[in-house]
Amino acid sequence: MIFAAALAAALAAALAVCLGLALGRRSGGTCLFVLGSGGHTAEMVQLLKGMLSSGDGERLRRGFRRVYVVAKTDALSARKAVALEESLGSSDSSYRIERIDRAREVGQSYITSLVSTLRSFVTTASLVWRYRPGMVVVNGPGTCLPIVVWARVLVRGCRVYYVESIARVDHLSLTGRMLLTLGLANGGFFVQWKELADKLKGRVRHAGRVY
């Protein structure tokens, strides 16, 4: 238990350092955190608990508005985001919950998912343009892809941080492969297993696991 907590703190601290460096170059703005439902949301909340309660995390809470992006069909992730902020004593004005169309639901056919993916790209473009985030933190669900693409295309200087799921021990997820190949995670690309980091030979960073 202690060892797992230490690893979680290490990963959160590594991201907090990166975010702190980015914060130092800006006087304010918005951070987007994409919650992808299920295990992805659980991992992101665990990561954010460490990150937002650290020294740099306190500066992040004071200086930046946090926007949690969830799928319209995912009520649980929205509740978890609210619970996290309440545990930190945040005011309602310091964060927002935004709901978007999911690119593809679990079990959805590939043909109908083409339509839903296009719809997701359209709706997320307006969201990204409205907030113009300075930073985006994502951890693997397909829901995050349109957000990441538009953040890099529409917002000059936006930094994207990607944390691969703990379930990916020796290979990347499809989203991870796409982001790494296209170089979209310009802030940092983190994996949670050293075996995977060694396999990718310096293209990613390893700083422990959230569990």
Short mmCIF file of C-alpha atoms in Angstrom, two decimals:
data_model
loop_
_atom_site.label_atom_id
_atom_site.label_comp_id
_atom_site.label_asym_id
_atom_site.label_seq_id
_atom_site.Cartn_x
_atom_site.Cartn_y
_atom_site.Cartn_z
CA MET A 1 0.00 0.00 0.00
CA ILE A 2 2.78 2.46 0.96
CA PHE A 3 4.78 1.50 -2.13
CA ALA A 4 1.76 2.05 -4.39
CA ALA A 5 1.09 5.43 -2.79
CA ALA A 6 4.72 6.43 -3.31
CA LEU A 7 4.54 5.51 -6.98
CA ALA A 8 1.33 7.48 -7.40
CA ALA A 9 2.96 10.49 -5.76
CA ALA A 10 5.98 10.16 -8.06
CA LEU A 11 3.84 10.18 -11.19
CA ALA A 12 1.73 13.07 -9.92
CA ALA A 13 4.85 15.01 -8.94
CA ALA A 14 6.41 14.54 -12.38
CA LEU A 15 3.33 15.92 -14.06
CA ALA A 16 3.06 18.71 -11.50
CA VAL A 17 6.60 19.82 -12.35
CA CYS A 18 5.73 19.97 -16.05
CA LEU A 19 2.54 21.86 -15.33
CA GLY A 20 4.38 24.17 -12.97
CA LEU A 21 6.88 25.06 -15.69
CA ALA A 22 4.03 25.83 -18.05
CA LEU A 23 2.29 27.90 -15.38
CA GLY A 24 5.42 29.95 -14.93
CA ARG A 25 5.16 31.12 -18.53
CA ARG A 26 1.53 32.23 -18.16
CA SER A 27 -0.39 34.56 -15.86
CA GLY A 28 -3.72 32.72 -16.04
CA GLY A 29 -5.96 30.68 -18.24
CA THR A 30 -7.69 27.34 -18.43
CA CYS A 31 -6.66 23.70 -17.99
CA LEU A 32 -8.79 21.02 -19.67
CA PHE A 33 -8.93 17.57 -18.09
CA VAL A 34 -10.69 14.90 -20.15
CA LEU A 35 -12.43 12.20 -18.10
CA GLY A 36 -13.00 9.15 -20.26
CA SER A 37 -15.33 7.09 -18.02
CA GLY A 38 -14.68 3.90 -16.07
CA GLY A 39 -11.07 3.06 -15.38
CA HIS A 40 -9.81 6.10 -17.29
CA THR A 41 -11.75 8.42 -15.00
CA ALA A 42 -10.59 6.55 -11.88
CA GLU A 43 -6.95 6.91 -12.94
CA MET A 44 -7.32 10.59 -13.82
CA VAL A 45 -9.01 11.40 -10.51
CA GLN A 46 -6.26 9.55 -8.62
CA LEU A 47 -3.63 11.48 -10.55
CA LEU A 48 -5.36 14.82 -10.01
CA LYS A 49 -5.70 14.22 -6.28
CA GLY A 50 -1.93 14.15 -6.01
CA MET A 51 -1.31 16.88 -8.56
CA LEU A 52 -3.83 19.42 -7.24
CA SER A 53 -2.81 18.96 -3.61
CA SER A 54 0.92 19.42 -4.26
CA GLY A 55 2.78 22.73 -4.03
CA ASP A 56 2.53 23.36 -7.77
CA GLY A 57 -1.01 22.04 -7.68
CA GLU A 58 -1.99 24.74 -5.21
CA ARG A 59 -0.70 27.35 -7.64
CA LEU A 60 -2.61 25.57 -10.41
CA ARG A 61 -5.83 25.78 -8.39
CA ARG A 62 -5.36 29.45 -7.62
CA GLY A 63 -4.21 30.66 -11.02
CA PHE A 64 -6.05 28.50 -13.53
CA ARG A 65 -9.66 27.61 -14.11
CA ARG A 66 -10.16 23.87 -14.43
CA VAL A 67 -12.56 22.46 -17.00
CA TYR A 68 -13.50 18.79 -16.78
CA VAL A 69 -14.68 17.39 -20.10
CA VAL A 70 -16.97 14.36 -19.95
CA ALA A 71 -19.21 12.53 -22.40
CA LYS A 72 -22.90 13.45 -22.30
CA THR A 73 -23.73 9.83 -21.47
CA ASP A 74 -21.25 9.68 -18.56
CA ALA A 75 -22.93 11.07 -15.43
CA LEU A 76 -20.58 9.21 -13.06
CA SER A 77 -17.41 10.97 -14.26
CA ALA A 78 -19.06 14.36 -13.78
CA ARG A 79 -19.97 13.43 -10.20
CA LYS A 80 -16.41 12.27 -9.52
CA ALA A 81 -15.01 15.59 -10.76
CA VAL A 82 -17.36 17.53 -8.50
CA ALA A 83 -16.47 15.28 -5.54
CA LEU A 84 -12.76 15.89 -6.19
CA GLU A 85 -13.17 19.65 -6.24
CA GLU A 86 -15.32 19.60 -3.11
CA SER A 87 -12.64 17.57 -1.32
CA LEU A 88 -10.16 20.35 -2.19
CA GLY A 89 -12.51 23.04 -0.89
CA SER A 90 -12.82 24.67 -4.32
CA SER A 91 -15.39 27.33 -5.08
CA ASP A 92 -17.94 26.67 -7.81
CA SER A 93 -16.41 29.45 -9.94
CA SER A 94 -12.97 27.80 -10.04
CA TYR A 95 -14.01 24.87 -12.20
CA ARG A 96 -16.53 23.85 -14.83
CA ILE A 97 -18.00 20.59 -16.13
CA GLU A 98 -18.44 20.45 -19.91
CA ARG A 99 -20.27 17.65 -21.69
CA ILE A 100 -19.50 16.58 -25.25
CA ASP A 101 -20.69 13.95 -27.72
CA ARG A 102 -18.66 10.77 -27.41
CA ALA A 103 -16.81 9.81 -30.58
CA ARG A 104 -17.78 6.17 -30.15
CA GLU A 105 -19.83 4.37 -27.53
CA VAL A 106 -18.81 0.92 -26.28
CA GLY A 107 -20.24 -1.69 -28.65
CA GLN A 108 -21.19 0.87 -31.30
CA SER A 109 -20.75 -0.30 -34.90
CA TYR A 110 -17.91 1.21 -36.90
CA ILE A 111 -20.30 2.52 -39.55
CA THR A 112 -22.45 4.54 -37.16
CA SER A 113 -19.36 5.59 -35.22
CA LEU A 114 -18.19 7.54 -38.28
CA VAL A 115 -21.18 9.85 -37.89
CA SER A 116 -20.75 10.19 -34.13
CA THR A 117 -17.03 10.87 -34.55
CA LEU A 118 -17.71 13.70 -37.00
CA ARG A 119 -20.31 15.13 -34.63
CA SER A 120 -17.81 14.94 -31.78
CA PHE A 121 -15.19 16.83 -33.78
CA VAL A 122 -17.67 19.60 -34.55
CA THR A 123 -18.86 20.07 -30.96
CA THR A 124 -15.38 19.90 -29.44
CA ALA A 125 -14.04 22.54 -31.83
CA SER A 126 -16.41 25.13 -30.39
CA LEU A 127 -15.57 24.08 -26.82
CA VAL A 128 -11.82 24.38 -27.36
CA TRP A 129 -12.20 27.72 -29.13
CA ARG A 130 -14.39 29.07 -26.31
CA TYR A 131 -11.91 28.22 -23.55
CA ARG A 132 -8.62 28.44 -25.51
CA PRO A 133 -6.84 26.28 -22.89
CA GLY A 134 -3.21 26.77 -21.99
CA MET A 135 -2.95 23.10 -21.06
CA VAL A 136 -4.80 19.86 -21.75
CA VAL A 137 -4.31 16.68 -19.68
CA VAL A 138 -5.65 13.39 -21.08
CA ASN A 139 -5.14 9.70 -20.34
CA GLY A 140 -6.20 7.55 -23.22
CA PRO A 141 -9.92 7.36 -24.02
CA GLY A 142 -10.98 8.03 -27.60
CA THR A 143 -13.07 10.91 -26.26
CA CYS A 144 -9.89 12.91 -25.81
CA LEU A 145 -8.69 12.75 -29.41
CA PRO A 146 -10.87 15.55 -30.88
CA ILE A 147 -10.01 17.76 -27.88
CA VAL A 148 -6.28 17.21 -28.39
CA VAL A 149 -6.41 17.80 -32.14
CA TRP A 150 -8.35 21.06 -31.84
CA ALA A 151 -6.20 22.27 -28.95
CA ARG A 152 -3.07 21.90 -31.08
CA VAL A 153 -4.71 23.39 -34.19
CA LEU A 154 -6.66 26.27 -32.70
CA VAL A 155 -4.72 27.37 -29.62
CA ARG A 156 -1.25 28.71 -30.08
CA GLY A 157 1.12 27.54 -27.36
CA CYS A 158 -1.26 25.01 -25.80
CA ARG A 159 0.59 22.19 -24.07
CA VAL A 160 -0.88 18.68 -24.18
CA TYR A 161 0.08 16.11 -21.52
CA TYR A 162 -0.80 12.47 -22.14
CA VAL A 163 -0.72 9.71 -19.50
CA GLU A 164 -1.16 6.21 -20.89
CA SER A 165 -3.50 3.88 -19.00
CA ILE A 166 -2.04 1.59 -16.34
CA ALA A 167 -3.63 -1.29 -18.27
CA ARG A 168 -1.08 -0.78 -21.07
CA VAL A 169 1.89 -2.76 -19.81
CA ASP A 170 3.84 -3.58 -22.97
CA HIS A 171 2.08 -1.73 -25.79
CA LEU A 172 0.28 1.56 -26.30
CA SER A 173 -3.44 2.02 -26.79
CA LEU A 174 -4.71 3.14 -30.19
CA THR A 175 -5.10 6.69 -28.89
CA GLY A 176 -1.60 6.59 -27.46
CA ARG A 177 -0.11 5.37 -30.72
CA MET A 178 -1.86 8.13 -32.64
CA LEU A 179 -0.76 10.89 -30.28
CA LEU A 180 2.83 9.66 -30.16
CA THR A 181 3.11 9.17 -33.93
CA LEU A 182 1.63 12.58 -34.70
CA GLY A 183 3.58 14.32 -31.94
CA LEU A 184 0.42 15.77 -30.41
CA ALA A 185 1.49 15.39 -26.76
CA ASN A 186 3.92 18.30 -26.93
CA GLY A 187 3.95 18.82 -23.16
CA GLY A 188 4.84 15.26 -22.24
CA PHE A 189 3.95 11.64 -22.96
CA PHE A 190 3.91 9.47 -19.83
CA VAL A 191 3.60 5.69 -19.48
CA GLN A 192 3.10 3.88 -16.18
CA TRP A 193 5.28 0.82 -16.78
CA LYS A 194 9.06 0.87 -17.15
CA GLU A 195 8.88 -2.09 -19.53
CA LEU A 196 6.85 0.01 -21.95
CA ALA A 197 9.13 3.03 -21.54
CA ASP A 198 12.18 0.87 -22.30
CA LYS A 199 10.43 -0.55 -25.35
CA LEU A 200 9.79 2.92 -26.74
CA LYS A 201 13.41 3.95 -26.22
CA GLY A 202 13.24 7.49 -24.90
CA ARG A 203 10.17 8.63 -26.80
CA VAL A 204 8.10 8.62 -23.59
CA ARG A 205 8.60 9.30 -19.89
CA HIS A 206 8.11 6.89 -16.99
CA ALA A 207 7.51 8.22 -13.48
CA GLY A 208 5.70 5.43 -11.67
CA ARG A 209 2.07 4.29 -11.50
CA VAL A 210 -1.08 5.81 -10.06
CA TYR A 211 -1.92 2.57 -8.20
#
